[in-house]
DNA sequence: TAAAATTCCATGTAATACCATATAAATATT
DNA sequence: AATATTTATATGGTATTACATGGAATTTTA
């Protein structure tokens, strides 16, 4: 299974190129497209990313499931339009499209954050602010990190 | 698997020619017909498109399985009747037929929007309006885009 | 033979492939 | 254990190619 872990901070040059951390690259090694899929996060000021295999799974599911309302279907469909296929160059870099740079507020550095089956790309400052906010909310609600029981069949 | 992602805005010349985005073209590279299948969307003011392979698959399913309701069967039949085979010229362009231009309200620009296994072609303004509407409806119904593959057995 | 459709060719721009170097990590050597 | 050597990774810049697009030439068909 593809697993993205840990954080990496890389620079962006004036052509909007960033090196994808080599650990992430090697996690994607066996997929049918040599690069990443990236789209604006629905809930945060960052870029959501994954490999093509996950995207194919989502597409297939959407195609085969009959229980979506038109409103649901249209909403999910919008995501495919926002998603960008970003191939690696020979050096393992991608080019960040304008719209994703704008959405994330990224300037000259990009923070890659592993989330397991997916990862995110953040403007470092925004990530820090968000982290503080998350911890604050957790404290207010007295939340503690825990594992939920794993559903059967997964 | 054929996946259409992201959006591209291309111009239409006075002969109704449009360049199909090269990413879409390469997604269709290995199909038996070098071009796209296009038909008026039954629910939106846009053009629905895909590769010939998907049409063949649907036709085959229609023939072999009992999984379609009468209503579904009739809808698919309608689509087949209105579907146009639009071949690429040497430069990767297609010619948009009059009826599709009229149905979509396209004038001098065409917005190609990836939907995963299919894609759509929109008049840019119409797409923007429709997007706003989709997001509004989603908000009303408290929907959030499900970008997770649904685990089997759940 | 005129009109329409298709194929062919030309060009500016933007994307990407290529090469060179710097930095960091890993391994080997003393 | 400290240092040297090698390897892998990240980064910067240049050259080349591909793409979208406009128009001309050729073929088709009405």
PDB file of C-alpha atoms in Angstrom, chain A residues 9-108:
ATOM      1  CA  UNK A   9      10.362  21.494   3.133  1.00  0.00           C
ATOM      2  CA  UNK A  10      11.518  22.198  -0.440  1.00  0.00           C
ATOM      3  CA  UNK A  11      12.172  25.306  -2.480  1.00  0.00           C
ATOM      4  CA  UNK A  12      10.253  26.558  -5.483  1.00  0.00           C
ATOM      5  CA  UNK A  13      12.109  28.197  -8.347  1.00  0.00           C
ATOM      6  CA  UNK A  14      10.904  30.954 -10.652  1.00  0.00           C
ATOM      7  CA  UNK A  15       9.351  28.410 -12.999  1.00  0.00           C
ATOM      8  CA  UNK A  16       7.194  27.063 -10.170  1.00  0.00           C
ATOM      9  CA  UNK A  17       9.170  23.851 -10.003  1.00  0.00           C
ATOM     10  CA  UNK A  18       9.415  21.891  -6.725  1.00  0.00           C
ATOM     11  CA  UNK A  19      11.145  18.687  -5.944  1.00  0.00           C
ATOM     12  CA  UNK A  20       8.756  16.073  -4.577  1.00  0.00           C
ATOM     13  CA  UNK A  21      10.446  14.371  -1.591  1.00  0.00           C
ATOM     14  CA  UNK A  22      12.167  11.248  -2.761  1.00  0.00           C
ATOM     15  CA  UNK A  23      10.387   9.148  -0.130  1.00  0.00           C
ATOM     16  CA  UNK A  24       7.056  10.200  -1.663  1.00  0.00           C
ATOM     17  CA  UNK A  25       8.367   9.488  -5.133  1.00  0.00           C
ATOM     18  CA  UNK A  26       9.427   6.005  -4.255  1.00  0.00           C
ATOM     19  CA  UNK A  27       6.036   5.377  -2.638  1.00  0.00           C
ATOM     20  CA  UNK A  28       4.544   6.107  -6.070  1.00  0.00           C
ATOM     21  CA  UNK A  29       7.049   4.051  -7.994  1.00  0.00           C
ATOM     22  CA  UNK A  30       4.732   1.298  -9.167  1.00  0.00           C
ATOM     23  CA  UNK A  31       1.780   3.392 -10.264  1.00  0.00           C
ATOM     24  CA  UNK A  32       0.663   3.732 -13.852  1.00  0.00           C
ATOM     25  CA  UNK A  33       1.389   7.450 -14.016  1.00  0.00           C
ATOM     26  CA  UNK A  34       4.786   8.793 -12.992  1.00  0.00           C
ATOM     27  CA  UNK A  35       3.724  11.883 -11.063  1.00  0.00           C
ATOM     28  CA  UNK A  36       1.093  13.116  -8.659  1.00  0.00           C
ATOM     29  CA  UNK A  37      -2.536  14.199  -8.761  1.00  0.00           C
ATOM     30  CA  UNK A  38      -3.130  17.521  -7.011  1.00  0.00           C
ATOM     31  CA  UNK A  39      -6.210  19.607  -6.261  1.00  0.00           C
ATOM     32  CA  UNK A  40      -7.231  22.434  -3.978  1.00  0.00           C
ATOM     33  CA  UNK A  41      -8.280  21.159  -0.572  1.00  0.00           C
ATOM     34  CA  UNK A  42     -11.980  21.581   0.009  1.00  0.00           C
ATOM     35  CA  UNK A  43     -11.581  22.528   3.652  1.00  0.00           C
ATOM     36  CA  UNK A  44      -8.091  23.973   4.067  1.00  0.00           C
ATOM     37  CA  UNK A  45      -5.805  26.470   2.407  1.00  0.00           C
ATOM     38  CA  UNK A  46      -3.522  23.778   1.007  1.00  0.00           C
ATOM     39  CA  UNK A  47      -3.069  21.324  -1.852  1.00  0.00           C
ATOM     40  CA  UNK A  48      -4.353  17.757  -1.553  1.00  0.00           C
ATOM     41  CA  UNK A  49      -2.359  15.128  -3.397  1.00  0.00           C
ATOM     42  CA  UNK A  50      -2.247  11.438  -4.136  1.00  0.00           C
ATOM     43  CA  UNK A  51      -1.181   8.971  -6.792  1.00  0.00           C
ATOM     44  CA  UNK A  52      -3.167   8.136  -9.903  1.00  0.00           C
ATOM     45  CA  UNK A  53      -4.242   4.772  -8.511  1.00  0.00           C
ATOM     46  CA  UNK A  54      -6.326   6.371  -5.796  1.00  0.00           C
ATOM     47  CA  UNK A  55      -7.921   8.697  -8.321  1.00  0.00           C
ATOM     48  CA  UNK A  56      -8.831   5.749 -10.517  1.00  0.00           C
ATOM     49  CA  UNK A  57     -10.418   4.017  -7.561  1.00  0.00           C
ATOM     50  CA  UNK A  58     -12.532   7.060  -6.797  1.00  0.00           C
ATOM     51  CA  UNK A  59     -13.547   7.421 -10.433  1.00  0.00           C
ATOM     52  CA  UNK A  60     -14.463   3.770 -10.694  1.00  0.00           C
ATOM     53  CA  UNK A  61     -16.538   3.948  -7.563  1.00  0.00           C
ATOM     54  CA  UNK A  62     -18.386   6.997  -8.792  1.00  0.00           C
ATOM     55  CA  UNK A  63     -19.040   5.254 -12.067  1.00  0.00           C
ATOM     56  CA  UNK A  64     -20.401   2.078 -10.546  1.00  0.00           C
ATOM     57  CA  UNK A  65     -22.403   3.414  -7.639  1.00  0.00           C
ATOM     58  CA  UNK A  66     -26.007   4.224  -8.366  1.00  0.00           C
ATOM     59  CA  UNK A  67     -26.906   5.839  -5.086  1.00  0.00           C
ATOM     60  CA  UNK A  68     -25.636   9.318  -5.715  1.00  0.00           C
ATOM     61  CA  UNK A  69     -28.067  12.163  -6.093  1.00  0.00           C
ATOM     62  CA  UNK A  70     -27.482  14.634  -8.894  1.00  0.00           C
ATOM     63  CA  UNK A  71     -26.271  17.186  -6.345  1.00  0.00           C
ATOM     64  CA  UNK A  72     -23.711  14.750  -4.937  1.00  0.00           C
ATOM     65  CA  UNK A  73     -22.574  13.573  -8.329  1.00  0.00           C
ATOM     66  CA  UNK A  74     -22.104  17.115  -9.609  1.00  0.00           C
ATOM     67  CA  UNK A  75     -20.153  18.118  -6.526  1.00  0.00           C
ATOM     68  CA  UNK A  76     -17.740  15.208  -6.789  1.00  0.00           C
ATOM     69  CA  UNK A  77     -17.440  15.774 -10.526  1.00  0.00           C
ATOM     70  CA  UNK A  78     -16.224  19.305  -9.864  1.00  0.00           C
ATOM     71  CA  UNK A  79     -13.232  17.805  -8.071  1.00  0.00           C
ATOM     72  CA  UNK A  80     -12.058  16.006 -11.206  1.00  0.00           C
ATOM     73  CA  UNK A  81     -12.099  19.327 -13.031  1.00  0.00           C
ATOM     74  CA  UNK A  82      -9.975  20.900 -10.342  1.00  0.00           C
ATOM     75  CA  UNK A  83      -7.529  18.024 -10.194  1.00  0.00           C
ATOM     76  CA  UNK A  84      -4.245  18.379 -12.037  1.00  0.00           C
ATOM     77  CA  UNK A  85      -2.026  15.614 -13.353  1.00  0.00           C
ATOM     78  CA  UNK A  86       1.510  16.731 -12.521  1.00  0.00           C
ATOM     79  CA  UNK A  87       4.224  14.545 -14.034  1.00  0.00           C
ATOM     80  CA  UNK A  88       7.725  14.257 -12.547  1.00  0.00           C
ATOM     81  CA  UNK A  89      10.571  15.586 -14.637  1.00  0.00           C
ATOM     82  CA  UNK A  90      13.773  13.561 -14.837  1.00  0.00           C
ATOM     83  CA  UNK A  91      14.898  15.096 -11.554  1.00  0.00           C
ATOM     84  CA  UNK A  92      11.674  14.283  -9.699  1.00  0.00           C
ATOM     85  CA  UNK A  93      10.161  17.743  -9.757  1.00  0.00           C
ATOM     86  CA  UNK A  94       6.652  18.902 -10.580  1.00  0.00           C
ATOM     87  CA  UNK A  95       5.413  22.263 -11.795  1.00  0.00           C
ATOM     88  CA  UNK A  96       2.782  23.773  -9.509  1.00  0.00           C
ATOM     89  CA  UNK A  97      -0.037  25.338 -11.573  1.00  0.00           C
ATOM     90  CA  UNK A  98      -1.060  28.925 -10.852  1.00  0.00           C
ATOM     91  CA  UNK A  99      -4.473  28.089  -9.425  1.00  0.00           C
ATOM     92  CA  UNK A 100      -2.986  25.713  -6.843  1.00  0.00           C
ATOM     93  CA  UNK A 101      -0.314  28.228  -5.867  1.00  0.00           C
ATOM     94  CA  UNK A 102      -3.002  30.841  -5.366  1.00  0.00           C
ATOM     95  CA  UNK A 103      -5.299  28.577  -3.396  1.00  0.00           C
ATOM     96  CA  UNK A 104      -2.520  27.519  -1.058  1.00  0.00           C
ATOM     97  CA  UNK A 105      -0.784  30.875  -0.790  1.00  0.00           C
ATOM     98  CA  UNK A 106       2.542  29.198  -1.515  1.00  0.00           C
ATOM     99  CA  UNK A 107       5.384  31.575  -2.371  1.00  0.00           C
ATOM    100  CA  UNK A 108       8.942  30.256  -2.509  1.00  0.00           C
TER     101      UNK A 108
END
